[in-house]
């Protein structure tokens, strides 16, 4: 087994493990028949993001990307449907789902119907997916800055931080091995934000916490 194959398996295992953390929320929603204290937007953004990377993996014929994002899209679709089942704000949730569907469809039409086949499609889609992934990884920065100022960790999960760190690191090394900057670059913010969280755990280790975030 060569290094690329090892990294491929690492990407699959760590990423699917991170995606699977949402199954806990599914169980909570089913038991409580409610979506209280559970955020919907991370499921939707992650689902749209995985569909983009699935398309990128298909154009690139990268089985690792295809497998990971097929599983990720399925799991996040499950989370979305479960949330829709138990939420009391169905109209708002449906409007957000439609917005995500329009965004995903518009991107697909632009890439597949407007751009010429080949490198142009791959580069444009890679850029779009990279920007989306960077946005997801950097989205918790406001909360992290607030924690630094307050010294009160209220929403951090150590297990998810570890999962995010290893997932980002494995994809970074995988992209480095393939010389694919669209995979490599967007995972640097994941390593960066995870490192900040590790620092916060070390600095405020006496605080109890329950941070939740979903990323690709």
XYZ file of C-alpha atoms in Angstrom:
216
model
C 0.000 0.000 0.000
C 1.600 3.277 -1.144
C 1.336 6.678 0.557
C -1.472 7.941 -1.699
C -3.614 4.902 -0.906
C -2.981 5.318 2.827
C -3.987 8.989 2.615
C -7.056 8.052 0.591
C -8.250 5.673 3.310
C -7.447 8.250 5.979
C -9.584 10.831 4.157
C -12.474 8.379 3.875
C -12.352 7.207 7.493
C -11.902 10.634 9.138
C -14.373 12.474 6.907
C -17.126 9.874 7.154
C -16.541 9.802 10.907
C -16.985 13.572 11.057
C -20.118 13.443 8.907
C -21.523 10.710 11.144
C -21.521 12.939 14.227
C -24.870 14.254 13.018
C -26.443 10.864 13.777
C -26.411 11.892 17.440
C -28.613 14.862 16.546
C -30.946 12.574 14.618
C -31.387 10.436 17.713
C -31.981 13.513 19.873
C -34.620 14.842 17.463
C -36.400 11.496 17.300
C -36.405 11.062 21.076
C -37.549 14.606 21.856
C -39.754 15.025 18.765
C -38.212 18.488 18.582
C -35.353 20.415 16.954
C -34.674 22.655 19.950
C -30.981 23.624 20.354
C -30.115 22.011 16.996
C -28.989 24.176 14.080
C -30.277 23.474 10.583
C -27.929 25.584 8.454
C -24.804 23.397 8.937
C -26.680 20.411 7.474
C -27.760 22.370 4.417
C -24.409 24.031 3.720
C -22.567 20.742 4.188
C -24.991 18.936 1.863
C -24.552 21.531 -0.892
C -20.793 21.494 -0.353
C -20.584 17.709 -0.631
C -22.601 17.784 -3.868
C -20.100 20.249 -5.294
C -17.128 18.108 -4.311
C -18.933 15.017 -5.618
C -19.242 16.701 -9.010
C -15.577 17.753 -8.844
C -14.546 14.186 -7.995
C -16.625 12.891 -10.911
C -15.006 15.290 -13.389
C -11.583 14.413 -11.985
C -12.374 10.656 -11.785
C -11.188 10.650 -8.161
C -12.746 7.686 -6.357
C -11.827 9.019 -2.906
C -13.747 12.245 -3.476
C -16.658 10.354 -4.998
C -17.004 7.842 -2.147
C -16.611 10.377 0.664
C -19.026 12.898 -0.775
C -21.640 10.337 -1.806
C -21.759 9.230 1.833
C -21.652 12.827 3.052
C -24.496 13.924 0.772
C -26.625 10.947 1.841
C -26.045 11.528 5.557
C -26.722 15.261 5.384
C -29.848 14.669 3.324
C -30.960 12.335 6.130
C -30.272 15.056 8.686
C -32.190 17.617 6.612
C -35.237 15.361 6.235
C -35.192 14.492 9.934
C -34.995 18.176 10.878
C -37.834 19.000 8.485
C -39.942 16.255 10.062
C -39.648 17.542 13.622
C -39.263 21.316 13.235
C -42.147 23.675 13.890
C -40.782 26.169 11.357
C -41.338 24.050 8.275
C -41.982 26.979 5.915
C -38.667 28.636 6.802
C -36.774 25.349 6.504
C -38.373 24.528 3.146
C -37.454 27.992 1.804
C -33.846 27.432 2.834
C -33.827 23.997 1.219
C -35.178 25.503 -2.004
C -32.493 28.194 -1.851
C -29.795 25.548 -1.487
C -31.291 23.542 -4.354
C -31.335 26.617 -6.591
C -27.704 27.369 -5.730
C -26.586 23.787 -6.434
C -28.578 23.592 -9.674
C -27.330 26.979 -10.895
C -23.735 25.942 -10.245
C -24.250 22.654 -12.093
C -25.834 24.423 -15.089
C -23.022 26.975 -15.218
C -20.296 24.338 -15.085
C -21.879 21.723 -17.340
C -23.760 23.816 -19.903
C -21.924 27.139 -20.199
C -18.255 26.293 -19.699
C -16.394 24.227 -22.309
C -15.545 20.661 -21.215
C -12.113 19.936 -19.810
C -9.774 21.967 -17.646
C -12.022 25.046 -17.652
C -14.863 23.120 -15.991
C -12.540 21.446 -13.496
C -10.773 24.670 -12.531
C -13.945 26.731 -12.130
C -15.670 24.032 -10.085
C -12.554 23.475 -7.979
C -12.392 27.195 -7.228
C -16.076 27.334 -6.255
C -15.766 24.276 -3.987
C -12.588 25.636 -2.411
C -14.172 28.995 -1.569
C -17.242 27.249 -0.121
C -15.108 24.944 2.041
C -12.957 27.820 3.299
C -16.126 29.707 4.246
C -17.422 26.711 6.204
C -14.136 26.265 8.071
C -13.814 29.970 8.906
C -17.449 30.437 9.957
C -16.804 29.597 13.663
C -14.071 32.258 13.990
C -16.477 34.821 15.456
C -17.441 32.384 18.210
C -13.793 31.515 18.841
C -12.842 35.186 19.164
C -15.707 35.656 21.645
C -14.396 32.715 23.685
C -10.888 34.185 23.726
C -12.249 37.461 25.107
C -14.674 35.922 27.599
C -12.590 32.933 28.711
C -15.822 30.955 28.817
C -16.009 27.905 26.570
C -19.710 27.259 26.089
C -19.896 25.489 22.756
C -16.789 23.435 22.012
C -16.626 19.683 21.433
C -13.201 18.117 21.879
C -14.095 14.992 19.871
C -15.338 17.063 16.932
C -12.252 19.273 17.126
C -10.036 16.192 16.896
C -12.118 14.836 14.000
C -11.927 18.153 12.139
C -8.169 18.395 12.661
C -7.452 14.896 11.352
C -9.925 15.280 8.487
C -8.400 18.589 7.359
C -4.859 17.277 7.755
C -5.538 14.091 5.771
C -7.148 16.043 2.908
C -4.315 18.591 2.962
C -1.741 15.799 2.602
C -3.890 14.070 -0.024
C -4.090 17.276 -2.069
C -0.350 17.805 -1.615
C 0.340 14.295 -2.888
C -1.871 14.906 -5.942
C -0.535 18.459 -6.403
C -4.180 19.595 -6.390
C -4.383 23.034 -4.798
C -8.183 23.007 -4.887
C -8.068 20.178 -2.329
C -4.955 21.324 -0.493
C -5.624 25.028 0.138
C -9.194 24.938 1.568
C -8.164 22.482 4.272
C -5.539 24.827 5.717
C -8.264 26.882 7.490
C -9.598 23.646 8.989
C -6.187 22.890 10.484
C -5.875 26.507 11.617
C -9.260 26.737 13.366
C -8.808 23.290 14.945
C -5.445 24.401 16.338
C -7.119 27.453 17.855
C -9.693 25.194 19.498
C -6.964 22.960 20.919
C -5.341 26.070 22.382
C -8.640 27.151 23.933
C -9.109 23.701 25.472
C -5.622 23.927 26.953
C -6.075 27.497 28.193
C -9.587 27.025 29.609
C -9.429 23.312 30.429
C -11.463 23.816 33.596
C -14.512 24.964 31.616
C -17.247 22.553 30.482
C -18.307 22.820 26.860
C -20.401 21.454 24.002
C -19.348 23.075 20.729
C -20.960 21.790 17.543
C -19.969 22.568 13.961
C -20.279 20.744 10.599
C -17.648 21.120 7.830
C -16.202 19.490 4.771
